[in-house]
Amino acid sequence: MTARILDGKSIALQIRKEIAIEVAALVDRRGIEPCLAAVLVGEDPASQVYVKNKEIACEKAGIRSRLFRLPSSTSTSELVELLSQLNCDVKIHGILVQLPLPKQINERLVLDAVSPAKDVDAFSPENVGLISQGRPRFLPCTPHGVMQLLGRCQIETAGKEVVVVGRSEIVGKPLVSMFLQKTGPLGPTNSNATVTCCHSQSANLARITQRAEILVVAIGKPNFITSEMVRPGAVVIDVGINRLGDKLVGDVDFESVSKIAGAITPVPGGIGPLTIAMLLRNTLTAASISDGF
Ligand code: NDP
């Protein structure tokens, strides 16, 4: 069997076109020009590339972006002070703090300082709580990208056995929560799964992953999931992005797993582009609700 390749790049392009149309309508009808503030602390090369890509994507969708660069010696209180200013700036609708932050900064304090109404990464306790209760203000970008990809590829999740490997606050946990809801971003067939979440302490991981009709992997370990860990015909979503020499690879060994899976996302070109598209979606949502409508 050769797996169907789930082309995240082309789906993300389609979503970005849809967003651009909605942005134009928001500007036209209500005079609101969505604006995303990106805060970048230090000189981490990967973070600089990520922020640049987000700025370019914003521009193409008609969303304004403003970059706030701070030196790597910035303290927690200096960063929190900048965030309080951005929270009060009515021309800024979304705030993104690029992670990772330098070691001396208390990440939790910083993320908690972003106003929940501008928290386009959906990291704040309020937004996490709303997601968990099934009444989200914003959906977290990478998990939302996974659900959009599945839905737009006509892969239903309702009633399916889903295994998520990884329990981070950014990917694994919110994804589990989204799979569990009674309705998803694209309706009830895009949720309602039976979900198992695995992590570094899970015993006999392969026995669990082999059960999955849909297997999502987000652990940050290059080529970790091999074909013998995958059920034949399964849908495999590889969230991982790892640098191996000058190549980017996922957490799934694409070469062996694509021979046994029914469908698989490539890395790059799978979930990564969708994550950015969902950030644009959240910025548009933040702008739409910014004047109380
Ligand atoms: P974290 O490091 O925050 O979390 C990794 C998770 O994987 C943890 O829950 C950890 O378990 C689990 N884990 C680690 N080793 C194993 C193992 N051997 N077996 C089972 N579980 C294991 O990573 P993130 O969630 O932030 O990112 C995961 C990957 O996804 C990375 O490659 C990252 O670059 C990528 N990523 C991609 C995005 C995209 O847009 N495509 C966006 C965000 C991330 P434990 O909790 O027990 O430590």
mmCIF file of C-alpha atoms and ligand atoms in Angstrom:
data_model
loop_
_atom_site.group_PDB
_atom_site.id
_atom_site.type_symbol
_atom_site.label_atom_id
_atom_site.label_comp_id
_atom_site.label_asym_id
_atom_site.label_seq_id
_atom_site.Cartn_x
_atom_site.Cartn_y
_atom_site.Cartn_z
ATOM 1 C CA MET A 1 0.000 0.000 0.000
ATOM 2 C CA THR A 2 1.174 3.535 -0.666
ATOM 3 C CA ALA A 3 -0.391 6.160 1.531
ATOM 4 C CA ARG A 4 -2.377 9.101 0.245
ATOM 5 C CA ILE A 5 -0.372 12.255 0.899
ATOM 6 C CA LEU A 6 -2.351 14.877 2.808
ATOM 7 C CA ASP A 7 -1.175 18.136 1.289
ATOM 8 C CA GLY A 8 -1.317 20.689 4.117
ATOM 9 C CA LYS A 9 0.295 23.359 1.981
ATOM 10 C CA SER A 10 -2.497 23.542 -0.579
ATOM 11 C CA ILE A 11 -5.223 23.367 2.090
ATOM 12 C CA ALA A 12 -3.508 26.188 3.990
ATOM 13 C CA LEU A 13 -3.409 28.277 0.811
ATOM 14 C CA GLN A 14 -7.139 27.754 0.338
ATOM 15 C CA ILE A 15 -7.844 28.761 3.955
ATOM 16 C CA ARG A 16 -5.649 31.849 3.597
ATOM 17 C CA LYS A 17 -7.632 32.895 0.511
ATOM 18 C CA GLU A 18 -10.872 32.525 2.479
ATOM 19 C CA ILE A 19 -9.420 34.613 5.319
ATOM 20 C CA ALA A 20 -8.220 37.337 2.920
ATOM 21 C CA ILE A 21 -11.788 37.706 1.616
ATOM 22 C CA GLU A 22 -13.149 38.015 5.161
ATOM 23 C CA VAL A 23 -10.442 40.530 6.118
ATOM 24 C CA ALA A 24 -11.326 42.702 3.114
ATOM 25 C CA ALA A 25 -14.999 42.567 4.136
ATOM 26 C CA LEU A 26 -14.171 43.567 7.733
ATOM 27 C CA VAL A 27 -12.162 46.561 6.532
ATOM 28 C CA ASP A 28 -14.851 47.502 4.045
ATOM 29 C CA ARG A 29 -17.956 47.128 6.208
ATOM 30 C CA ARG A 30 -16.690 48.026 9.686
ATOM 31 C CA GLY A 31 -13.441 49.910 9.024
ATOM 32 C CA ILE A 32 -11.466 47.492 11.201
ATOM 33 C CA GLU A 33 -8.018 46.608 9.895
ATOM 34 C CA PRO A 34 -6.837 43.478 11.749
ATOM 35 C CA CYS A 35 -3.375 43.828 13.270
ATOM 36 C CA LEU A 36 -1.105 41.216 14.850
ATOM 37 C CA ALA A 37 1.734 42.208 17.210
ATOM 38 C CA ALA A 38 4.603 39.707 17.275
ATOM 39 C CA VAL A 39 7.040 39.892 20.174
ATOM 40 C CA LEU A 40 10.456 38.392 19.552
ATOM 41 C CA VAL A 41 13.008 38.233 22.368
ATOM 42 C CA GLY A 42 16.630 37.418 21.507
ATOM 43 C CA GLU A 43 18.277 36.175 18.347
ATOM 44 C CA ASP A 44 17.176 32.536 18.030
ATOM 45 C CA PRO A 45 17.534 31.874 14.247
ATOM 46 C CA ALA A 46 14.544 29.474 13.993
ATOM 47 C CA SER A 47 12.307 31.953 15.850
ATOM 48 C CA GLN A 48 13.362 34.729 13.495
ATOM 49 C CA VAL A 49 12.360 32.604 10.494
ATOM 50 C CA TYR A 50 9.014 31.672 12.093
ATOM 51 C CA VAL A 51 8.202 35.309 12.861
ATOM 52 C CA LYS A 52 9.212 36.415 9.348
ATOM 53 C CA ASN A 53 6.950 33.740 7.804
ATOM 54 C CA LYS A 54 4.052 34.870 9.982
ATOM 55 C CA GLU A 55 4.599 38.508 8.928
ATOM 56 C CA ILE A 56 4.592 37.548 5.233
ATOM 57 C CA ALA A 57 1.425 35.455 5.671
ATOM 58 C CA CYS A 58 -0.293 38.379 7.452
ATOM 59 C CA GLU A 59 0.610 40.764 4.665
ATOM 60 C CA LYS A 60 -0.757 38.412 1.981
ATOM 61 C CA ALA A 61 -4.067 38.151 3.859
ATOM 62 C CA GLY A 62 -4.369 41.933 4.291
ATOM 63 C CA ILE A 63 -3.600 41.727 8.025
ATOM 64 C CA ARG A 64 -1.209 44.349 9.426
ATOM 65 C CA SER A 65 1.642 43.053 11.547
ATOM 66 C CA ARG A 66 3.970 44.842 13.935
ATOM 67 C CA LEU A 67 7.179 43.289 15.187
ATOM 68 C CA PHE A 68 8.508 44.148 18.655
ATOM 69 C CA ARG A 69 12.118 43.004 19.047
ATOM 70 C CA LEU A 70 13.706 42.860 22.481
ATOM 71 C CA PRO A 71 17.283 41.917 23.431
ATOM 72 C CA SER A 72 18.025 38.466 24.858
ATOM 73 C CA SER A 73 18.853 40.114 28.233
ATOM 74 C CA THR A 74 15.194 41.282 28.658
ATOM 75 C CA SER A 75 13.692 40.559 32.091
ATOM 76 C CA THR A 76 10.245 39.109 32.819
ATOM 77 C CA SER A 77 8.991 42.466 34.135
ATOM 78 C CA GLU A 78 10.208 44.372 31.048
ATOM 79 C CA LEU A 79 8.397 41.934 28.791
ATOM 80 C CA VAL A 80 5.236 42.033 30.916
ATOM 81 C CA GLU A 81 5.351 45.858 30.754
ATOM 82 C CA LEU A 82 5.464 45.758 26.935
ATOM 83 C CA LEU A 83 2.550 43.314 26.895
ATOM 84 C CA SER A 84 0.424 45.603 29.103
ATOM 85 C CA GLN A 85 1.012 48.415 26.611
ATOM 86 C CA LEU A 86 0.010 46.155 23.697
ATOM 87 C CA ASN A 87 -3.069 44.971 25.621
ATOM 88 C CA CYS A 88 -4.227 48.610 25.848
ATOM 89 C CA ASP A 89 -3.483 49.516 22.223
ATOM 90 C CA VAL A 90 -6.860 49.470 20.428
ATOM 91 C CA LYS A 91 -5.160 49.225 17.030
ATOM 92 C CA ILE A 92 -3.605 45.866 17.962
ATOM 93 C CA HIS A 93 -5.997 42.908 17.944
ATOM 94 C CA GLY A 94 -3.758 39.880 18.377
ATOM 95 C CA ILE A 95 -0.558 39.397 20.393
ATOM 96 C CA LEU A 96 1.896 36.615 19.740
ATOM 97 C CA VAL A 97 4.918 35.969 21.977
ATOM 98 C CA GLN A 98 7.344 33.848 19.991
ATOM 99 C CA LEU A 99 8.597 30.842 21.995
ATOM 100 C CA PRO A 100 11.024 29.734 23.290
ATOM 101 C CA LEU A 101 11.920 32.673 25.527
ATOM 102 C CA PRO A 102 15.409 33.148 27.010
ATOM 103 C CA LYS A 103 15.958 31.116 30.198
ATOM 104 C CA GLN A 104 15.799 34.030 32.673
ATOM 105 C CA ILE A 105 12.221 34.846 31.619
ATOM 106 C CA ASN A 106 9.273 33.263 33.416
ATOM 107 C CA GLU A 107 7.283 31.975 30.434
ATOM 108 C CA ARG A 108 4.079 31.303 32.366
ATOM 109 C CA LEU A 109 3.985 34.839 33.823
ATOM 110 C CA VAL A 110 4.565 36.304 30.374
ATOM 111 C CA LEU A 111 1.896 34.229 28.619
ATOM 112 C CA ASP A 112 -0.568 35.000 31.416
ATOM 113 C CA ALA A 113 0.086 38.727 30.859
ATOM 114 C CA VAL A 114 -1.447 38.633 27.359
ATOM 115 C CA SER A 115 -5.063 39.795 27.441
ATOM 116 C CA PRO A 116 -7.317 36.737 26.767
ATOM 117 C CA ALA A 117 -9.154 38.804 24.110
ATOM 118 C CA LYS A 118 -5.861 39.202 22.184
ATOM 119 C CA ASP A 119 -4.406 35.761 22.984
ATOM 120 C CA VAL A 120 -4.339 34.416 19.411
ATOM 121 C CA ASP A 121 -2.236 31.399 20.458
ATOM 122 C CA ALA A 122 -5.005 30.425 22.926
ATOM 123 C CA PHE A 123 -2.518 29.799 25.750
ATOM 124 C CA SER A 124 -4.240 31.738 28.558
ATOM 125 C CA PRO A 125 -6.060 29.797 31.311
ATOM 126 C CA GLU A 126 -9.310 31.510 30.286
ATOM 127 C CA ASN A 127 -9.004 30.455 26.654
ATOM 128 C CA VAL A 128 -7.858 26.931 27.558
ATOM 129 C CA GLY A 129 -10.897 26.646 29.858
ATOM 130 C CA LEU A 130 -13.258 27.840 27.139
ATOM 131 C CA ILE A 131 -11.840 25.271 24.703
ATOM 132 C CA SER A 132 -12.195 22.520 27.253
ATOM 133 C CA GLN A 133 -15.849 23.492 27.845
ATOM 134 C CA GLY A 134 -16.531 23.386 24.104
ATOM 135 C CA ARG A 135 -17.188 27.130 23.704
ATOM 136 C CA PRO A 136 -13.876 28.437 22.346
ATOM 137 C CA ARG A 137 -13.041 32.083 21.717
ATOM 138 C CA PHE A 138 -9.892 31.067 19.804
ATOM 139 C CA LEU A 139 -8.791 27.580 18.822
ATOM 140 C CA PRO A 140 -5.100 26.754 19.361
ATOM 141 C CA CYS A 141 -3.336 27.075 16.020
ATOM 142 C CA THR A 142 -1.612 23.708 15.522
ATOM 143 C CA PRO A 143 -4.447 21.502 16.873
ATOM 144 C CA HIS A 144 -6.926 23.548 14.833
ATOM 145 C CA GLY A 145 -4.713 22.978 11.781
ATOM 146 C CA VAL A 146 -4.890 19.217 12.384
ATOM 147 C CA MET A 147 -8.711 19.303 12.596
ATOM 148 C CA GLN A 148 -9.016 21.465 9.461
ATOM 149 C CA LEU A 149 -6.722 19.152 7.521
ATOM 150 C CA LEU A 150 -8.723 16.071 8.530
ATOM 151 C CA GLY A 151 -12.067 17.717 7.815
ATOM 152 C CA ARG A 152 -11.070 19.205 4.480
ATOM 153 C CA CYS A 153 -9.579 15.857 3.385
ATOM 154 C CA GLN A 154 -12.984 14.246 4.183
ATOM 155 C CA ILE A 155 -11.485 12.168 6.979
ATOM 156 C CA GLU A 156 -14.184 11.851 9.620
ATOM 157 C CA THR A 157 -13.141 11.503 13.242
ATOM 158 C CA ALA A 158 -16.515 10.742 14.886
ATOM 159 C CA GLY A 159 -16.491 7.320 16.533
ATOM 160 C CA LYS A 160 -12.883 6.682 15.464
ATOM 161 C CA GLU A 161 -10.107 5.417 17.697
ATOM 162 C CA VAL A 162 -7.631 8.307 17.835
ATOM 163 C CA VAL A 163 -4.228 8.166 19.518
ATOM 164 C CA VAL A 164 -2.309 11.391 20.206
ATOM 165 C CA VAL A 165 1.360 10.925 21.118
ATOM 166 C CA GLY A 166 2.586 13.966 23.110
ATOM 167 C CA ARG A 167 0.830 15.907 25.885
ATOM 168 C CA SER A 168 2.294 19.418 25.565
ATOM 169 C CA GLU A 169 0.175 22.456 26.399
ATOM 170 C CA ILE A 170 0.650 23.697 22.808
ATOM 171 C CA VAL A 171 -0.216 20.597 20.789
ATOM 172 C CA GLY A 172 -1.065 17.326 22.546
ATOM 173 C CA LYS A 173 -3.422 18.391 25.359
ATOM 174 C CA PRO A 174 -5.547 20.876 23.384
ATOM 175 C CA LEU A 175 -5.759 18.422 20.494
ATOM 176 C CA VAL A 176 -7.114 15.724 22.810
ATOM 177 C CA SER A 177 -9.673 18.231 24.049
ATOM 178 C CA MET A 178 -10.738 19.109 20.494
ATOM 179 C CA PHE A 179 -11.092 15.472 19.387
ATOM 180 C CA LEU A 180 -13.305 14.864 22.446
ATOM 181 C CA GLN A 181 -15.797 17.671 21.847
ATOM 182 C CA LYS A 182 -19.348 17.001 20.631
ATOM 183 C CA THR A 183 -18.740 19.279 17.690
ATOM 184 C CA GLY A 184 -15.527 20.363 15.966
ATOM 185 C CA PRO A 185 -14.447 23.308 13.799
ATOM 186 C CA LEU A 186 -16.081 21.585 10.817
ATOM 187 C CA GLY A 187 -19.028 20.049 12.659
ATOM 188 C CA PRO A 188 -19.802 16.869 14.602
ATOM 189 C CA THR A 189 -18.026 14.527 12.180
ATOM 190 C CA ASN A 190 -14.865 16.591 12.871
ATOM 191 C CA SER A 191 -14.786 15.624 16.594
ATOM 192 C CA ASN A 192 -16.540 12.954 18.725
ATOM 193 C CA ALA A 193 -13.532 10.624 18.646
ATOM 194 C CA THR A 194 -12.484 8.069 21.245
ATOM 195 C CA VAL A 195 -9.125 9.463 22.297
ATOM 196 C CA THR A 196 -6.041 8.065 23.983
ATOM 197 C CA CYS A 197 -3.096 10.321 24.832
ATOM 198 C CA CYS A 198 0.429 8.908 25.223
ATOM 199 C CA HIS A 199 3.592 10.537 26.621
ATOM 200 C CA SER A 200 7.117 9.677 27.663
ATOM 201 C CA GLN A 201 5.882 7.604 30.614
ATOM 202 C CA SER A 202 3.398 5.511 28.606
ATOM 203 C CA ALA A 203 4.188 1.799 28.867
ATOM 204 C CA ASN A 204 4.289 -0.243 25.673
ATOM 205 C CA LEU A 205 3.701 2.675 23.340
ATOM 206 C CA ALA A 206 3.629 0.565 20.173
ATOM 207 C CA ARG A 207 0.746 -1.551 21.515
ATOM 208 C CA ILE A 208 -1.315 1.639 21.894
ATOM 209 C CA THR A 209 -0.324 3.346 18.638
ATOM 210 C CA GLN A 210 -1.123 0.146 16.716
ATOM 211 C CA ARG A 211 -4.774 0.536 17.758
ATOM 212 C CA ALA A 212 -5.129 3.984 16.190
ATOM 213 C CA GLU A 213 -7.325 4.550 13.172
ATOM 214 C CA ILE A 214 -6.009 8.118 13.342
ATOM 215 C CA LEU A 215 -2.541 8.576 14.842
ATOM 216 C CA VAL A 216 -1.247 12.078 15.617
ATOM 217 C CA VAL A 217 2.357 12.449 16.700
ATOM 218 C CA ALA A 218 3.842 15.552 18.371
ATOM 219 C CA ILE A 219 6.921 14.609 20.395
ATOM 220 C CA GLY A 220 9.910 16.331 18.785
ATOM 221 C CA LYS A 221 11.888 13.127 18.100
ATOM 222 C CA PRO A 222 13.029 12.648 14.485
ATOM 223 C CA ASN A 223 11.612 9.581 12.686
ATOM 224 C CA PHE A 224 10.516 8.059 16.018
ATOM 225 C CA ILE A 225 7.313 6.332 14.834
ATOM 226 C CA THR A 226 8.163 3.407 12.564
ATOM 227 C CA SER A 227 5.910 1.188 10.449
ATOM 228 C CA GLU A 228 5.589 -1.572 13.046
ATOM 229 C CA MET A 229 3.966 0.956 15.425
ATOM 230 C CA VAL A 230 1.218 1.815 12.918
ATOM 231 C CA ARG A 231 -2.016 0.011 12.114
ATOM 232 C CA PRO A 232 -2.247 -0.799 8.370
ATOM 233 C CA GLY A 233 -4.465 1.760 6.637
ATOM 234 C CA ALA A 234 -4.299 4.289 9.506
ATOM 235 C CA VAL A 235 -4.324 8.046 8.958
ATOM 236 C CA VAL A 236 -1.013 9.395 10.292
ATOM 237 C CA ILE A 237 -0.631 13.076 11.146
ATOM 238 C CA ASP A 238 2.954 14.105 11.811
ATOM 239 C CA VAL A 239 3.150 17.379 13.734
ATOM 240 C CA GLY A 240 6.885 17.115 14.491
ATOM 241 C CA ILE A 241 9.415 19.440 12.923
ATOM 242 C CA ASN A 242 13.010 18.399 13.536
ATOM 243 C CA ARG A 243 16.205 19.545 11.895
ATOM 244 C CA LEU A 244 18.471 16.666 10.800
ATOM 245 C CA GLY A 245 21.546 18.206 9.196
ATOM 246 C CA ASP A 246 20.175 20.484 6.481
ATOM 247 C CA LYS A 247 16.858 18.575 6.250
ATOM 248 C CA LEU A 248 13.575 19.007 8.113
ATOM 249 C CA VAL A 249 11.986 15.736 9.192
ATOM 250 C CA GLY A 250 8.941 14.822 11.236
ATOM 251 C CA ASP A 251 8.447 12.554 14.240
ATOM 252 C CA VAL A 252 7.253 9.798 11.881
ATOM 253 C CA ASP A 253 9.591 7.756 9.709
ATOM 254 C CA PHE A 254 7.883 8.814 6.488
ATOM 255 C CA GLU A 255 9.646 6.297 4.278
ATOM 256 C CA SER A 256 8.529 3.154 6.131
ATOM 257 C CA VAL A 257 5.182 4.427 7.466
ATOM 258 C CA SER A 258 3.952 5.735 4.096
ATOM 259 C CA LYS A 259 4.127 2.139 2.810
ATOM 260 C CA ILE A 260 1.623 0.905 5.385
ATOM 261 C CA ALA A 261 -0.552 3.923 6.316
ATOM 262 C CA GLY A 262 -3.742 4.830 4.426
ATOM 263 C CA ALA A 263 -2.889 8.536 4.504
ATOM 264 C CA ILE A 264 -0.009 10.606 5.878
ATOM 265 C CA THR A 265 1.115 14.223 6.174
ATOM 266 C CA PRO A 266 4.564 15.126 4.824
ATOM 267 C CA VAL A 267 7.149 17.219 6.704
ATOM 268 C CA PRO A 268 7.562 19.917 5.583
ATOM 269 C CA GLY A 269 4.287 20.780 3.862
ATOM 270 C CA GLY A 270 1.889 19.096 6.293
ATOM 271 C CA ILE A 271 0.715 20.706 9.539
ATOM 272 C CA GLY A 272 3.249 23.590 9.582
ATOM 273 C CA PRO A 273 1.511 25.726 6.906
ATOM 274 C CA LEU A 274 -1.863 25.121 8.558
ATOM 275 C CA THR A 275 -0.584 26.402 11.899
ATOM 276 C CA ILE A 276 0.172 29.772 10.307
ATOM 277 C CA ALA A 277 -3.196 29.861 8.544
ATOM 278 C CA MET A 278 -4.963 29.310 11.876
ATOM 279 C CA LEU A 279 -2.994 32.148 13.456
ATOM 280 C CA LEU A 280 -4.391 34.428 10.748
ATOM 281 C CA ARG A 281 -7.875 33.065 11.465
ATOM 282 C CA ASN A 282 -7.496 33.913 15.171
ATOM 283 C CA THR A 283 -6.215 37.411 14.413
ATOM 284 C CA LEU A 284 -9.242 37.992 12.213
ATOM 285 C CA THR A 285 -11.532 36.677 14.985
ATOM 286 C CA ALA A 286 -9.820 38.950 17.537
ATOM 287 C CA ALA A 287 -10.344 41.955 15.277
ATOM 288 C CA SER A 288 -13.982 41.000 14.617
ATOM 289 C CA ILE A 289 -14.807 40.861 18.335
ATOM 290 C CA SER A 290 -12.667 43.879 19.264
ATOM 291 C CA ASP A 291 -15.525 46.382 19.187
ATOM 292 C CA GLY A 292 -17.953 44.180 21.075
ATOM 293 C CA PHE A 293 -19.708 42.545 18.082
HETATM 294 P P1 NDP B 1 7.140 19.314 23.833
HETATM 295 O O1 NDP B 1 8.591 19.016 23.975
HETATM 296 O O2 NDP B 1 6.548 20.426 24.597
HETATM 297 O O3 NDP B 1 6.322 17.990 24.204
HETATM 298 C C1 NDP B 1 6.718 16.742 23.733
HETATM 299 C C2 NDP B 1 5.774 15.690 24.217
HETATM 300 O O4 NDP B 1 6.188 14.457 23.686
HETATM 301 C C3 NDP B 1 5.742 15.555 25.737
HETATM 302 O O5 NDP B 1 4.423 15.383 26.177
HETATM 303 C C4 NDP B 1 6.570 14.291 25.986
HETATM 304 O O6 NDP B 1 6.145 13.551 27.098
HETATM 305 C C5 NDP B 1 6.273 13.504 24.728
HETATM 306 N N1 NDP B 1 7.347 12.566 24.441
HETATM 307 C C6 NDP B 1 8.670 12.822 24.369
HETATM 308 N N2 NDP B 1 9.345 11.674 24.116
HETATM 309 C C7 NDP B 1 8.426 10.699 24.012
HETATM 310 C C8 NDP B 1 8.506 9.305 23.787
HETATM 311 N N3 NDP B 1 9.682 8.694 23.603
HETATM 312 N N4 NDP B 1 7.374 8.588 23.743
HETATM 313 C C9 NDP B 1 6.163 9.192 23.951
HETATM 314 N N5 NDP B 1 6.032 10.519 24.174
HETATM 315 C C10 NDP B 1 7.151 11.257 24.217
HETATM 316 O O7 NDP B 1 6.902 19.461 22.278
HETATM 317 P P2 NDP B 1 5.751 20.240 21.433
HETATM 318 O O8 NDP B 1 4.430 19.614 21.653
HETATM 319 O O9 NDP B 1 5.900 21.695 21.589
HETATM 320 O O10 NDP B 1 6.257 19.894 19.952
HETATM 321 C C11 NDP B 1 6.308 18.561 19.484
HETATM 322 C C12 NDP B 1 6.850 18.571 18.058
HETATM 323 O O11 NDP B 1 5.944 19.293 17.239
HETATM 324 C C13 NDP B 1 8.198 19.270 17.885
HETATM 325 O O12 NDP B 1 8.916 18.613 16.862
HETATM 326 C C14 NDP B 1 7.820 20.666 17.433
HETATM 327 O O13 NDP B 1 8.848 21.273 16.656
HETATM 328 C C15 NDP B 1 6.621 20.360 16.587
HETATM 329 N N6 NDP B 1 5.676 21.477 16.451
HETATM 330 C C16 NDP B 1 5.219 21.700 15.204
HETATM 331 C C17 NDP B 1 4.302 22.694 14.982
HETATM 332 C C18 NDP B 1 3.787 22.867 13.602
HETATM 333 O O14 NDP B 1 3.316 23.933 13.280
HETATM 334 N N7 NDP B 1 3.823 21.825 12.767
HETATM 335 C C19 NDP B 1 3.856 23.581 16.057
HETATM 336 C C20 NDP B 1 4.326 23.197 17.368
HETATM 337 C C21 NDP B 1 5.233 22.185 17.535
HETATM 338 P P3 NDP B 1 6.257 14.100 28.613
HETATM 339 O O15 NDP B 1 5.122 15.074 28.756
HETATM 340 O O16 NDP B 1 6.100 12.896 29.441
HETATM 341 O O17 NDP B 1 7.601 14.771 28.722
#
